[in-house]
Amino acid sequence: MRRFILAFKVYKYLGLVAFVLIFSLTSNAQSFYGPAGAITDNAQTEFSLSIASLNGSALKNTYGLESIELNLQHNYLQDISIALMAPDGSSSILVNNQGGNTTYYTQTIFHDNASLDIQAAGTIQSPYTGTFKPVTPLGNLNNFQTGIGTWRLLITDNSPLNTGNLISWKLNFSSNVPGITDTFSSNIPIVILNTIHQVTNHDSQIVGSIK
């Protein structure tokens, strides 16, 4: 009888330790939901999400942006490109005019470590449910910026007539994520103009960034 009680107590103790370990590994994860709404036809629509605090002091490979998940409906997905812009103006192009005449992104997750590139998913039919590699790495946003401020999801409709709606989007931050892969450096001042893959001309204005 005493042996049984002892084993039971050890089992309870080990179970408690396992719980504490699991909690410590996952407690740093954070998710933030951005606003939804209509996608403007033949223009760029900005959806802004303000983040006031993050668990990490700076976004990097030990703690940073892990993935973005979105749900979206558009009458012709081929018309749209989607990009995520961080508070410091750096950006990642998620998808660029992909999907033909299909209509949905449903629980579509963009993650640098995905096995399938979203631009190579032509044989997969909408709603593109699952995890895909974005056009440009999300890890480039884990560039030691604080991450505090306004994150922008930029959806550009590049053709008239077809319309759609952003149903929901979510940013996921976690430990042990892909870090910056852009190692370019220069000994002279560099000005970077980021048009988020939009065509520019002297007759119209676009939303972009400069640093």
GROMACS .gro file of C-alpha atoms in nm:
model
  211
    1MET     CA    1   0.000   0.000   0.000
    2ARG     CA    2   0.279   0.240   0.083
    3ARG     CA    3   0.448   0.169  -0.251
    4PHE     CA    4   0.128   0.259  -0.436
    5ILE     CA    5   0.092   0.587  -0.249
    6LEU     CA    6   0.454   0.676  -0.314
    7ALA     CA    7   0.417   0.606  -0.686
    8PHE     CA    8   0.102   0.815  -0.695
    9LYS     CA    9   0.275   1.110  -0.533
   10VAL     CA   10   0.568   1.090  -0.771
   11TYR     CA   11   0.327   1.075  -1.064
   12LYS     CA   12   0.149   1.385  -0.943
   13TYR     CA   13   0.478   1.563  -0.896
   14LEU     CA   14   0.602   1.472  -1.242
   15GLY     CA   15   0.274   1.581  -1.390
   16LEU     CA   16   0.307   1.920  -1.221
   17VAL     CA   17   0.661   1.960  -1.350
   18ALA     CA   18   0.549   1.873  -1.703
   19PHE     CA   19   0.273   2.132  -1.681
   20VAL     CA   20   0.513   2.402  -1.566
   21LEU     CA   21   0.757   2.320  -1.846
   22ILE     CA   22   0.488   2.327  -2.114
   23PHE     CA   23   0.357   2.657  -1.982
   24SER     CA   24   0.700   2.815  -1.977
   25LEU     CA   25   0.759   2.714  -2.337
   26THR     CA   26   0.434   2.857  -2.470
   27SER     CA   27   0.363   3.154  -2.242
   28ASN     CA   28   0.563   3.396  -2.462
   29ALA     CA   29   0.336   3.341  -2.760
   30GLN     CA   30   0.115   3.637  -2.849
   31SER     CA   31  -0.152   3.685  -3.114
   32PHE     CA   32  -0.314   4.008  -3.231
   33TYR     CA   33  -0.624   4.041  -3.450
   34GLY     CA   34  -0.647   4.322  -3.703
   35PRO     CA   35  -0.961   4.493  -3.834
   36ALA     CA   36  -1.157   4.362  -4.132
   37GLY     CA   37  -1.355   4.534  -4.405
   38ALA     CA   38  -1.416   4.591  -4.773
   39ILE     CA   39  -1.131   4.584  -5.025
   40THR     CA   40  -1.144   4.892  -5.246
   41ASP     CA   41  -1.171   4.810  -5.614
   42ASN     CA   42  -0.873   4.902  -5.833
   43ALA     CA   43  -0.684   5.066  -5.545
   44GLN     CA   44  -0.486   4.987  -5.233
   45THR     CA   45  -0.669   4.929  -4.903
   46GLU     CA   46  -0.485   4.961  -4.571
   47PHE     CA   47  -0.590   4.771  -4.259
   48SER     CA   48  -0.407   4.900  -3.951
   49LEU     CA   49  -0.333   4.716  -3.627
   50SER     CA   50  -0.175   4.897  -3.331
   51ILE     CA   51   0.036   4.691  -3.092
   52ALA     CA   52   0.117   4.852  -2.757
   53SER     CA   53   0.339   4.584  -2.602
   54LEU     CA   54   0.528   4.268  -2.692
   55ASN     CA   55   0.705   4.014  -2.475
   56GLY     CA   56   1.039   4.065  -2.647
   57SER     CA   57   1.237   4.389  -2.624
   58ALA     CA   58   1.323   4.362  -2.994
   59LEU     CA   59   1.202   4.139  -3.275
   60LYS     CA   60   1.468   3.883  -3.366
   61ASN     CA   61   1.509   3.509  -3.410
   62THR     CA   62   1.474   3.438  -3.037
   63TYR     CA   63   1.137   3.617  -3.025
   64GLY     CA   64   0.954   3.779  -3.313
   65LEU     CA   65   0.688   3.755  -3.580
   66GLU     CA   66   0.619   3.389  -3.654
   67SER     CA   67   0.328   3.395  -3.898
   68ILE     CA   68   0.025   3.578  -4.028
   69GLU     CA   69  -0.311   3.412  -4.082
   70LEU     CA   70  -0.587   3.560  -4.295
   71ASN     CA   71  -0.935   3.492  -4.425
   72LEU     CA   72  -1.033   3.680  -4.738
   73GLN     CA   73  -1.294   3.674  -5.012
   74HIS     CA   74  -1.249   3.834  -5.353
   75ASN     CA   75  -1.432   3.766  -5.677
   76TYR     CA   76  -1.103   3.727  -5.866
   77LEU     CA   77  -0.796   3.656  -5.652
   78GLN     CA   78  -0.564   3.709  -5.948
   79ASP     CA   79  -0.636   4.082  -5.917
   80ILE     CA   80  -0.486   4.131  -5.572
   81SER     CA   81  -0.147   4.143  -5.404
   82ILE     CA   82  -0.104   4.144  -5.026
   83ALA     CA   83   0.181   4.280  -4.816
   84LEU     CA   84   0.250   4.326  -4.445
   85MET     CA   85   0.428   4.643  -4.332
   86ALA     CA   86   0.592   4.663  -3.988
   87PRO     CA   87   0.602   4.979  -3.773
   88ASP     CA   88   0.953   5.067  -3.893
   89GLY     CA   89   0.842   5.061  -4.259
   90SER     CA   90   0.999   4.727  -4.352
   91SER     CA   91   0.764   4.494  -4.534
   92SER     CA   92   0.701   4.143  -4.658
   93ILE     CA   93   0.505   4.062  -4.973
   94LEU     CA   94   0.278   3.771  -4.886
   95VAL     CA   95   0.123   3.696  -5.223
   96ASN     CA   96   0.131   3.864  -5.562
   97ASN     CA   97  -0.159   3.824  -5.808
   98GLN     CA   98  -0.209   3.452  -5.746
   99GLY     CA   99  -0.526   3.246  -5.770
  100GLY     CA  100  -0.687   3.310  -6.107
  101ASN     CA  101  -1.065   3.336  -6.091
  102THR     CA  102  -1.089   3.160  -5.753
  103THR     CA  103  -1.237   3.349  -5.463
  104TYR     CA  104  -1.108   3.260  -5.114
  105TYR     CA  105  -0.816   3.254  -4.877
  106THR     CA  106  -0.951   3.052  -4.582
  107GLN     CA  107  -0.735   2.999  -4.274
  108THR     CA  108  -0.434   3.071  -4.493
  109ILE     CA  109  -0.116   3.092  -4.288
  110PHE     CA  110   0.205   3.251  -4.416
  111HIS     CA  111   0.519   3.114  -4.248
  112ASP     CA  112   0.880   3.119  -4.368
  113ASN     CA  113   0.931   2.752  -4.285
  114ALA     CA  114   0.636   2.628  -4.491
  115SER     CA  115   0.720   2.362  -4.747
  116LEU     CA  116   0.508   2.515  -5.026
  117ASP     CA  117   0.563   2.856  -5.179
  118ILE     CA  118   0.232   3.043  -5.226
  119GLN     CA  119   0.336   3.151  -5.579
  120ALA     CA  120   0.396   2.787  -5.672
  121ALA     CA  121   0.052   2.682  -5.555
  122GLY     CA  122  -0.111   2.715  -5.896
  123THR     CA  123  -0.221   2.354  -5.901
  124ILE     CA  124  -0.393   2.397  -5.564
  125GLN     CA  125  -0.741   2.538  -5.579
  126SER     CA  126  -0.875   2.816  -5.361
  127PRO     CA  127  -0.937   2.854  -5.063
  128TYR     CA  128  -0.562   2.789  -5.007
  129THR     CA  129  -0.622   2.650  -4.661
  130GLY     CA  130  -0.296   2.558  -4.491
  131THR     CA  131   0.053   2.700  -4.446
  132PHE     CA  132   0.247   2.866  -4.728
  133LYS     CA  133   0.578   3.045  -4.770
  134PRO     CA  134   0.530   3.417  -4.853
  135VAL     CA  135   0.688   3.583  -5.157
  136THR     CA  136   0.943   3.765  -4.937
  137PRO     CA  137   1.043   3.637  -4.592
  138LEU     CA  138   0.855   3.743  -4.280
  139GLY     CA  139   1.187   3.695  -4.101
  140ASN     CA  140   1.310   4.020  -4.256
  141LEU     CA  141   1.069   4.199  -4.023
  142ASN     CA  142   1.247   4.046  -3.723
  143ASN     CA  143   1.522   4.301  -3.780
  144PHE     CA  144   1.570   4.412  -3.417
  145GLN     CA  145   1.294   4.673  -3.434
  146THR     CA  146   1.073   4.692  -3.124
  147GLY     CA  147   0.757   4.589  -3.308
  148ILE     CA  148   0.562   4.843  -3.103
  149GLY     CA  149   0.341   5.064  -3.316
  150THR     CA  150   0.118   5.027  -3.620
  151TRP     CA  151   0.130   4.719  -3.839
  152ARG     CA  152  -0.036   4.753  -4.178
  153LEU     CA  153  -0.187   4.489  -4.402
  154LEU     CA  154  -0.186   4.637  -4.752
  155ILE     CA  155  -0.416   4.479  -5.009
  156THR     CA  156  -0.382   4.614  -5.360
  157ASP     CA  157  -0.654   4.547  -5.616
  158ASN     CA  158  -0.482   4.588  -5.951
  159SER     CA  159  -0.783   4.569  -6.182
  160PRO     CA  160  -1.136   4.717  -6.193
  161LEU     CA  161  -1.478   4.548  -6.167
  162ASN     CA  162  -1.414   4.266  -5.917
  163THR     CA  163  -1.445   4.337  -5.544
  164GLY     CA  164  -1.396   4.155  -5.215
  165ASN     CA  165  -1.368   4.166  -4.836
  166LEU     CA  166  -1.102   4.099  -4.577
  167ILE     CA  167  -1.280   3.874  -4.328
  168SER     CA  168  -1.008   3.852  -4.062
  169TRP     CA  169  -0.631   3.859  -4.009
  170LYS     CA  170  -0.403   3.773  -3.720
  171LEU     CA  171  -0.036   3.825  -3.638
  172ASN     CA  172   0.136   3.554  -3.434
  173PHE     CA  173   0.451   3.624  -3.233
  174SER     CA  174   0.653   3.349  -3.067
  175SER     CA  175   0.998   3.223  -2.964
  176ASN     CA  176   1.254   3.068  -3.200
  177VAL     CA  177   1.134   3.220  -3.527
  178PRO     CA  178   1.309   3.295  -3.859
  179GLY     CA  179   1.532   3.601  -3.835
  180ILE     CA  180   1.639   3.857  -4.089
  181THR     CA  181   1.787   3.710  -4.408
  182ASP     CA  182   1.874   4.037  -4.581
  183THR     CA  183   2.243   4.090  -4.497
  184PHE     CA  184   2.309   4.375  -4.740
  185SER     CA  185   2.532   4.652  -4.604
  186SER     CA  186   2.695   4.965  -4.743
  187ASN     CA  187   2.958   5.221  -4.641
  188ILE     CA  188   2.760   5.505  -4.801
  189PRO     CA  189   2.413   5.637  -4.710
  190ILE     CA  190   2.132   5.443  -4.876
  191VAL     CA  191   1.773   5.563  -4.924
  192ILE     CA  192   1.523   5.278  -4.965
  193LEU     CA  193   1.188   5.349  -5.132
  194ASN     CA  194   0.942   5.064  -5.082
  195THR     CA  195   0.635   5.076  -5.310
  196ILE     CA  196   0.503   4.740  -5.182
  197HIS     CA  197   0.510   4.600  -5.535
  198GLN     CA  198   0.284   4.874  -5.676
  199VAL     CA  199   0.320   5.033  -6.016
  200THR     CA  200   0.402   5.404  -5.985
  201ASN     CA  201   0.331   5.695  -6.216
  202HIS     CA  202   0.327   6.075  -6.190
  203ASP     CA  203  -0.056   6.099  -6.203
  204SER     CA  204  -0.145   5.911  -5.884
  205GLN     CA  205  -0.033   5.856  -5.526
  206ILE     CA  206   0.036   5.527  -5.350
  207VAL     CA  207   0.105   5.419  -4.993
  208GLY     CA  208   0.466   5.315  -4.942
  209SER     CA  209   0.761   5.366  -4.711
  210ILE     CA  210   1.103   5.528  -4.709
  211LYS     CA  211   1.400   5.467  -4.482
   0.00000   0.00000   0.00000
